[in-house]
Coordinates of C-alpha atoms and ligand atoms in Angstrom, one line a residue:
M1 CA -95.8 -41.3 -16.4
V2 CA -93.5 -41.6 -19.3
I3 CA -90.4 -39.4 -18.9
L4 CA -90.0 -36.8 -21.7
N5 CA -87.0 -35.0 -22.7
E6 CA -87.3 -32.5 -25.6
G7 CA -90.1 -34.6 -26.9
S8 CA -88.3 -37.9 -26.9
V9 CA -88.9 -40.7 -24.3
R10 CA -85.9 -41.6 -22.1
L11 CA -86.2 -45.3 -22.8
K12 CA -83.7 -46.7 -20.3
S13 CA -85.1 -44.5 -17.4
L14 CA -88.5 -46.1 -17.7
S15 CA -89.6 -48.8 -15.3
F16 CA -90.5 -52.1 -17.0
A17 CA -94.3 -51.3 -16.5
E18 CA -93.8 -47.8 -18.0
L19 CA -92.0 -49.4 -21.0
E20 CA -94.9 -51.8 -21.5
S21 CA -97.3 -48.8 -21.5
Y22 CA -95.2 -46.9 -24.0
I23 CA -94.8 -49.8 -26.4
V24 CA -98.7 -50.4 -26.3
S25 CA -99.1 -46.6 -26.9
L26 CA -97.1 -47.1 -30.1
G27 CA -99.7 -49.7 -31.2
E28 CA -97.4 -52.6 -30.7
P29 CA -97.9 -55.8 -28.7
K30 CA -97.0 -55.7 -25.0
F31 CA -94.5 -58.6 -25.3
R32 CA -92.2 -56.4 -27.3
A33 CA -91.4 -54.5 -24.2
K34 CA -89.6 -57.4 -22.7
Q35 CA -87.5 -57.8 -25.9
V36 CA -86.6 -54.1 -25.9
F37 CA -85.8 -54.2 -22.2
E38 CA -83.5 -57.2 -22.7
W39 CA -81.6 -55.5 -25.5
M40 CA -81.3 -52.3 -23.6
F41 CA -79.8 -54.0 -20.6
K42 CA -77.6 -56.2 -22.7
G43 CA -76.0 -52.8 -23.6
V44 CA -76.8 -52.3 -27.3
R45 CA -75.9 -48.9 -28.4
S46 CA -78.5 -48.5 -31.2
F47 CA -82.0 -49.7 -32.0
D48 CA -80.7 -51.4 -35.2
E49 CA -78.8 -53.9 -33.1
M50 CA -82.3 -55.1 -31.6
N51 CA -82.5 -57.8 -34.2
N52 CA -85.7 -59.6 -33.1
I53 CA -87.7 -56.3 -33.3
P54 CA -89.6 -55.6 -36.4
K55 CA -88.4 -52.7 -38.5
T56 CA -91.6 -50.8 -38.1
L57 CA -91.1 -50.7 -34.3
K58 CA -87.4 -49.8 -34.7
E59 CA -88.5 -46.9 -36.8
K60 CA -91.1 -45.7 -34.2
L61 CA -88.5 -45.9 -31.5
K62 CA -85.9 -44.1 -33.4
E63 CA -88.4 -41.3 -33.9
G64 CA -89.9 -41.0 -30.4
A65 CA -87.4 -42.5 -28.0
D66 CA -83.8 -42.0 -26.8
L67 CA -81.8 -45.0 -25.9
E68 CA -79.6 -43.0 -23.6
A69 CA -76.4 -44.5 -24.8
A70 CA -73.6 -42.2 -23.9
K71 CA -70.7 -41.6 -26.1
I72 CA -67.2 -42.6 -24.8
L73 CA -65.0 -39.6 -25.3
K74 CA -61.9 -41.0 -23.7
V75 CA -60.5 -44.1 -22.0
Q76 CA -57.4 -44.1 -19.9
T77 CA -55.9 -47.5 -18.9
S78 CA -53.6 -47.9 -16.0
R79 CA -50.4 -49.8 -17.0
K80 CA -50.0 -50.9 -13.5
D81 CA -53.3 -52.7 -12.7
G82 CA -55.6 -52.5 -15.7
T83 CA -57.9 -50.0 -14.1
R84 CA -59.8 -48.2 -16.8
K85 CA -61.2 -44.7 -16.5
Y86 CA -64.0 -43.6 -19.0
L87 CA -65.1 -40.2 -19.9
F88 CA -68.6 -40.1 -21.3
E89 CA -70.4 -37.4 -23.1
L90 CA -74.2 -37.3 -22.5
N91 CA -76.5 -36.1 -25.2
D92 CA -76.7 -32.6 -23.9
G93 CA -72.9 -32.3 -23.8
Q94 CA -72.5 -32.9 -20.1
C95 CA -69.6 -35.1 -19.3
I96 CA -69.4 -37.8 -16.6
E97 CA -66.8 -40.4 -15.6
S98 CA -66.8 -44.0 -14.5
V99 CA -64.0 -46.3 -13.4
L100 CA -63.6 -50.0 -14.0
M101 CA -61.5 -51.8 -11.4
R102 CA -60.3 -55.3 -11.8
Y103 CA -60.1 -57.3 -8.6
S104 CA -59.4 -60.9 -8.1
Y105 CA -63.1 -61.4 -7.2
G106 CA -64.3 -59.7 -10.4
N107 CA -65.0 -56.5 -12.2
T108 CA -66.2 -53.5 -10.2
V109 CA -67.6 -50.4 -12.0
C110 CA -67.6 -47.1 -10.1
I111 CA -70.3 -44.9 -11.5
S112 CA -71.5 -41.2 -11.2
S113 CA -74.9 -40.2 -10.1
Q114 CA -74.8 -36.5 -11.0
A115 CA -72.9 -34.3 -13.4
G116 CA -71.0 -32.3 -10.9
C117 CA -72.1 -32.0 -7.2
R118 CA -73.4 -29.4 -4.9
M119 CA -72.1 -30.8 -1.6
A120 CA -68.8 -28.8 -1.8
C121 CA -66.5 -31.1 0.2
S122 CA -63.2 -29.2 0.4
F123 CA -61.0 -32.1 -0.7
C124 CA -63.0 -33.3 -3.7
A125 CA -62.7 -32.4 -7.4
S126 CA -66.2 -33.3 -8.3
C127 CA -67.9 -30.1 -6.9
L128 CA -65.4 -27.6 -8.4
G129 CA -67.9 -26.5 -11.1
G130 CA -71.0 -27.0 -9.0
L131 CA -73.9 -29.2 -10.0
G132 CA -74.5 -29.5 -13.7
R133 CA -77.6 -31.6 -13.4
N134 CA -78.9 -34.8 -12.0
L135 CA -78.4 -38.0 -14.2
T136 CA -81.4 -39.9 -15.3
A137 CA -81.8 -43.5 -14.2
G138 CA -80.9 -44.5 -17.8
E139 CA -77.7 -42.5 -17.7
I140 CA -76.7 -44.1 -14.5
S141 CA -77.4 -47.6 -15.8
D142 CA -75.8 -46.9 -19.1
Q143 CA -72.3 -46.4 -17.5
V144 CA -72.3 -50.0 -16.3
L145 CA -73.7 -51.3 -19.7
A146 CA -71.2 -49.3 -21.8
V147 CA -68.2 -50.5 -19.7
S148 CA -69.4 -54.0 -19.8
A149 CA -69.9 -53.8 -23.6
D150 CA -66.4 -52.2 -24.0
I151 CA -64.5 -54.9 -22.1
G152 CA -66.8 -57.7 -23.4
Q153 CA -67.1 -59.1 -19.9
K154 CA -69.7 -59.1 -17.2
V155 CA -69.7 -56.6 -14.4
D156 CA -69.8 -58.3 -10.9
N157 CA -70.0 -55.2 -8.6
I158 CA -71.3 -51.7 -8.8
V159 CA -70.2 -48.9 -6.5
V160 CA -72.1 -45.6 -6.7
M161 CA -68.9 -43.6 -5.6
G162 CA -68.1 -41.6 -8.7
V163 CA -69.1 -38.0 -9.3
G164 CA -72.1 -36.6 -7.5
E165 CA -74.1 -37.3 -4.3
P166 CA -76.5 -40.2 -5.1
F167 CA -78.9 -39.3 -2.1
D168 CA -79.2 -35.9 -3.7
N169 CA -80.7 -37.7 -6.8
Y170 CA -82.7 -40.3 -4.8
E171 CA -85.6 -40.8 -7.2
N172 CA -83.4 -41.5 -10.3
L173 CA -80.9 -43.6 -8.2
S174 CA -83.9 -45.7 -7.0
A175 CA -85.2 -46.1 -10.6
F176 CA -81.7 -47.2 -11.6
L177 CA -81.5 -49.8 -8.8
E178 CA -84.7 -51.2 -9.8
N179 CA -83.8 -51.5 -13.5
I180 CA -80.2 -52.8 -13.1
T181 CA -81.3 -55.5 -10.7
D182 CA -84.4 -56.6 -12.8
S183 CA -83.9 -60.3 -13.7
R184 CA -85.5 -59.6 -17.1
G185 CA -82.4 -57.5 -18.0
F186 CA -79.0 -57.0 -16.4
G187 CA -80.1 -58.9 -13.3
L188 CA -77.3 -57.9 -10.9
S189 CA -78.0 -58.9 -7.3
R190 CA -78.7 -56.1 -4.8
R191 CA -76.0 -57.4 -2.6
S192 CA -73.4 -56.6 -5.4
I193 CA -74.2 -52.9 -5.2
T194 CA -72.8 -50.3 -2.8
V195 CA -74.0 -46.7 -2.6
S196 CA -71.9 -44.1 -0.9
T197 CA -73.3 -40.9 0.7
C198 CA -71.8 -37.9 2.3
G199 CA -74.6 -38.2 5.0
L200 CA -77.9 -36.9 3.9
V201 CA -79.7 -38.3 7.0
P202 CA -83.3 -38.5 5.9
K203 CA -82.4 -40.4 2.9
I204 CA -80.2 -42.9 5.0
K205 CA -83.4 -43.8 6.8
Q206 CA -85.4 -44.1 3.6
F207 CA -82.7 -46.2 1.9
A208 CA -82.8 -48.6 4.9
E209 CA -86.5 -49.2 4.2
D210 CA -86.3 -49.3 0.4
Y211 CA -83.0 -51.1 -0.2
P212 CA -82.0 -53.2 2.8
Q213 CA -79.8 -55.5 0.7
V214 CA -77.7 -52.8 -1.0
T215 CA -74.5 -52.0 0.9
L216 CA -74.3 -48.4 2.4
A217 CA -71.0 -46.6 2.6
I218 CA -70.8 -43.2 4.4
S219 CA -68.1 -40.7 3.9
L220 CA -67.0 -39.6 7.3
H221 CA -63.6 -38.2 7.1
A222 CA -63.4 -36.6 10.6
P223 CA -64.0 -37.7 14.2
N224 CA -65.7 -34.5 15.4
D225 CA -68.1 -31.9 14.2
T226 CA -65.7 -29.0 14.1
L227 CA -63.3 -30.7 11.6
R228 CA -66.1 -32.5 9.7
S229 CA -68.0 -29.2 9.1
E230 CA -64.8 -27.6 7.9
L231 CA -64.2 -30.5 5.4
M232 CA -67.8 -31.3 4.5
P233 CA -70.4 -28.5 4.6
V234 CA -73.2 -31.1 4.7
N235 CA -72.2 -31.6 8.4
R236 CA -73.5 -28.2 9.3
K237 CA -76.9 -29.4 8.5
Y238 CA -76.6 -33.0 9.7
G239 CA -74.1 -33.2 12.5
L240 CA -72.3 -36.3 13.7
D241 CA -74.8 -37.2 16.5
N242 CA -77.6 -37.0 14.0
L243 CA -75.7 -39.0 11.4
L244 CA -74.6 -41.8 13.7
S245 CA -78.0 -42.2 15.1
A246 CA -79.3 -42.6 11.6
C247 CA -76.5 -45.3 11.2
R248 CA -77.8 -47.1 14.2
E249 CA -81.3 -47.0 12.9
Y250 CA -80.0 -48.3 9.5
I251 CA -78.2 -51.2 11.1
S252 CA -81.3 -52.2 13.2
V253 CA -83.5 -52.1 10.2
T254 CA -81.1 -53.9 7.8
N255 CA -78.8 -55.9 10.0
K256 CA -76.1 -54.9 7.7
R257 CA -72.6 -53.5 8.4
I258 CA -71.9 -50.0 7.3
T259 CA -68.6 -49.0 5.6
F260 CA -67.2 -45.7 6.8
E261 CA -64.9 -44.0 4.3
Y262 CA -62.2 -41.9 5.8
I263 CA -59.7 -40.1 3.6
L264 CA -56.4 -39.6 5.3
L265 CA -55.3 -36.0 4.9
K266 CA -51.8 -35.2 6.1
G267 CA -51.7 -33.2 9.3
V268 CA -55.6 -32.6 9.1
N269 CA -57.3 -35.8 10.3
D270 CA -54.6 -38.4 10.6
S271 CA -53.2 -38.2 14.2
P272 CA -53.3 -41.0 16.7
A273 CA -55.5 -38.8 18.9
Q274 CA -58.0 -38.4 16.1
A275 CA -57.9 -42.2 15.5
Q276 CA -58.8 -42.6 19.2
E277 CA -61.6 -40.1 19.0
L278 CA -63.0 -41.8 15.8
A279 CA -62.8 -45.2 17.7
E280 CA -64.9 -43.8 20.6
R281 CA -67.5 -42.3 18.3
L282 CA -67.9 -45.6 16.3
S283 CA -67.8 -47.9 19.3
G284 CA -70.6 -50.4 19.4
L285 CA -71.5 -49.8 15.7
L286 CA -71.6 -52.7 13.3
C287 CA -69.1 -51.1 10.9
H288 CA -65.9 -51.1 9.1
V289 CA -63.6 -48.2 8.4
N290 CA -62.0 -47.9 5.0
L291 CA -59.0 -45.6 5.2
I292 CA -58.5 -43.9 1.8
P293 CA -55.3 -42.5 0.6
F294 CA -55.9 -39.0 -0.6
N295 CA -55.7 -38.6 -4.3
G296 CA -54.1 -35.3 -5.2
V297 CA -56.3 -32.7 -6.8
D298 CA -54.6 -29.8 -8.5
E299 CA -57.0 -27.1 -7.1
R300 CA -56.7 -28.5 -3.5
S301 CA -53.9 -27.9 -1.1
Y302 CA -54.2 -31.2 0.9
A303 CA -51.5 -33.8 0.9
P304 CA -51.7 -37.6 1.4
T305 CA -50.7 -39.2 4.7
D306 CA -47.6 -41.4 4.3
R307 CA -48.0 -45.2 4.6
K308 CA -46.4 -45.4 8.1
R309 CA -48.8 -43.0 9.6
A310 CA -51.7 -44.6 7.8
E311 CA -50.7 -47.9 9.3
A312 CA -50.5 -46.4 12.7
F313 CA -54.0 -44.9 12.4
R314 CA -55.3 -48.2 11.4
T315 CA -53.6 -50.0 14.3
E316 CA -54.9 -47.4 16.7
L317 CA -58.6 -48.1 15.5
K318 CA -58.0 -51.9 15.5
S319 CA -56.6 -51.8 19.1
R320 CA -59.9 -50.2 20.1
G321 CA -62.0 -52.8 18.4
I322 CA -62.8 -51.0 15.2
E323 CA -62.2 -53.0 12.0
A324 CA -60.2 -51.0 9.5
T325 CA -58.4 -51.4 6.2
I326 CA -56.4 -49.2 4.0
R327 CA -57.9 -49.0 0.5
R328 CA -55.5 -50.3 -2.2
E329 CA -54.7 -47.5 -4.7
L330 CA -55.8 -48.5 -8.1
G331 CA -55.2 -46.4 -11.2
D332 CA -53.3 -43.7 -9.5
D333 CA -51.3 -43.2 -12.7
I334 CA -54.5 -42.2 -14.6
D335 CA -56.1 -39.2 -12.8
G336 CA -57.6 -41.5 -10.3
A337 CA -59.3 -38.9 -8.1
C338 CA -63.0 -38.3 -8.2
G339 CA -64.1 -35.8 -10.9
Q340 CA -60.5 -35.1 -12.2
L341 CA -61.0 -36.4 -15.7
R342 CA -64.3 -34.5 -16.2
R343 CA -62.7 -31.4 -14.6
K344 CA -60.0 -31.4 -17.3
T345 CA -62.7 -31.1 -20.1
G346 CA -63.9 -27.9 -18.3
R347 CA -67.5 -29.2 -18.5
Ligands
SAH1 N1 -71.0 -38.1 -2.6 C1 -70.7 -39.4 -2.2 C2 -70.1 -40.3 -3.3 C3 -69.1 -39.7 -4.2 S1 -67.5 -39.5 -3.4 C4 -69.9 -39.5 -1.0 O1 -69.6 -38.4 -0.5 O2 -69.7 -40.5 -0.5 C5 -66.9 -41.0 -3.2 C6 -65.7 -41.2 -2.2 O3 -64.6 -40.6 -2.8 C7 -66.0 -40.4 -0.9 O4 -65.6 -41.1 0.2 C8 -65.2 -39.2 -1.2 O5 -65.0 -38.5 0.0 C9 -64.0 -39.7 -1.8 N2 -63.1 -38.7 -2.5 C10 -63.4 -37.6 -3.0 N3 -62.3 -36.9 -3.4 C11 -61.2 -37.7 -3.1 C12 -59.8 -37.5 -3.3 N4 -59.3 -36.4 -3.9 N5 -59.0 -38.5 -2.9 C13 -59.6 -39.7 -2.3 N6 -60.9 -39.9 -2.1 C14 -61.8 -38.8 -2.5

C-alpha cells in the first residue's frame, strides 16, 4: 500500500489514509498524520519546519520517508508580465518545469505530469527526448506548493498543461487531484483545476466519471484526421470521430463545457476553409475553442500565424456559432513553449 522508492516512503504521494497507516506503523499516534499532512500541503521543504511534531517522529521520518520537495534549479521572470518559469530538479536528477501566470483573477500554475512525453506531437518540445518517467503524485503536487511558497501567495488555479500527457499517468494524476483538493491540506476546489489531454479516449470517459467537476481541455489542433494524424500520432489510434464521441459522452455525464486547444501553425492549419471545417466538426458540442499562438521551438520548423489571420480564423468560427478566443501570450520573452527550459538542460 505504501509507495516505496529505494527504501524510502514517498510521503506526499500517499493518500491521507495511507499516511495514517504509515504513521501508526512507526509507533506514533494516528493524529500525527493530520499534522504531517497539513505541513506537507503548506509547502514546507523539510521535516524540521514541522514544528508541532516531536523530535522523535521527525527523526523517524527523516530516516524512512522522502518529502518529495523538488529543488528549484532556475527561475526566469518575464519583464513584461511577471510570468515566472521554474525549472525543478527531482531527487533522481530528472528535470521538470512549471509556469506561474499572473492574471487579474489570480495566480495560475501550469504544472507537468511527466518528465518528458511519449506522445510525439510534431510541434512540441516536450517529447524531444522521449519519456523519462512518470511523475509521482507528490512530485505533481510539489510544483504547486513550491511555486506558492516561492511567491508567498496562494495559488488560485492549476492547469495540468505543462510537460507530459496527464492521462498517460492517470493513476498518479488521480492521487494528486485527491490530495491537492483535500480540505485538510491545500484544499483547492476541483473547479479551479483544468487537465489537458491530447485525446486518450478511454481515459476521457473515465475522467468524466471520476472528476466531473474538474475542467477538461483537449488538444485538437486540426479539423480532420489526415492533418491531425500528421501533427499528433495519437490520432492514428483514436481518430476524430472516436474522440468527439467521447467528448459528447463527457458532456452528457458532466454537463461541463470542454475547451478545445488549437495551436495556429502558419500555412498548416490556419486557413478560413479549415476554420469552416472545424466549425462543422464541433457543431452542437458544448465547447469553446482556445486558439493558441505557436511558440517557436528551435528543433521545429513551424511558424506562428500572424495576428490578422488568427483573428480571421476566430471570426470564421464565431460566425458559425463556435465560441473562440485567442490565448494571450504570457512569458514569451522567457522560453515560454512547453518543455523548452527542460530541453536546454539536456535532461
Ligand atoms: N499532453 C497534454 C498537455 C500538455 S501540452 C496535451 O496535449 O494537451 C499543453 C498544450 O500546449 C497543448 O495544447 C499543446 O498542444 C500545447 N503546445 C505544445 N507545444 C506548443 C508550442 N510550441 N506552442 C504553443 N503551444 C504548444
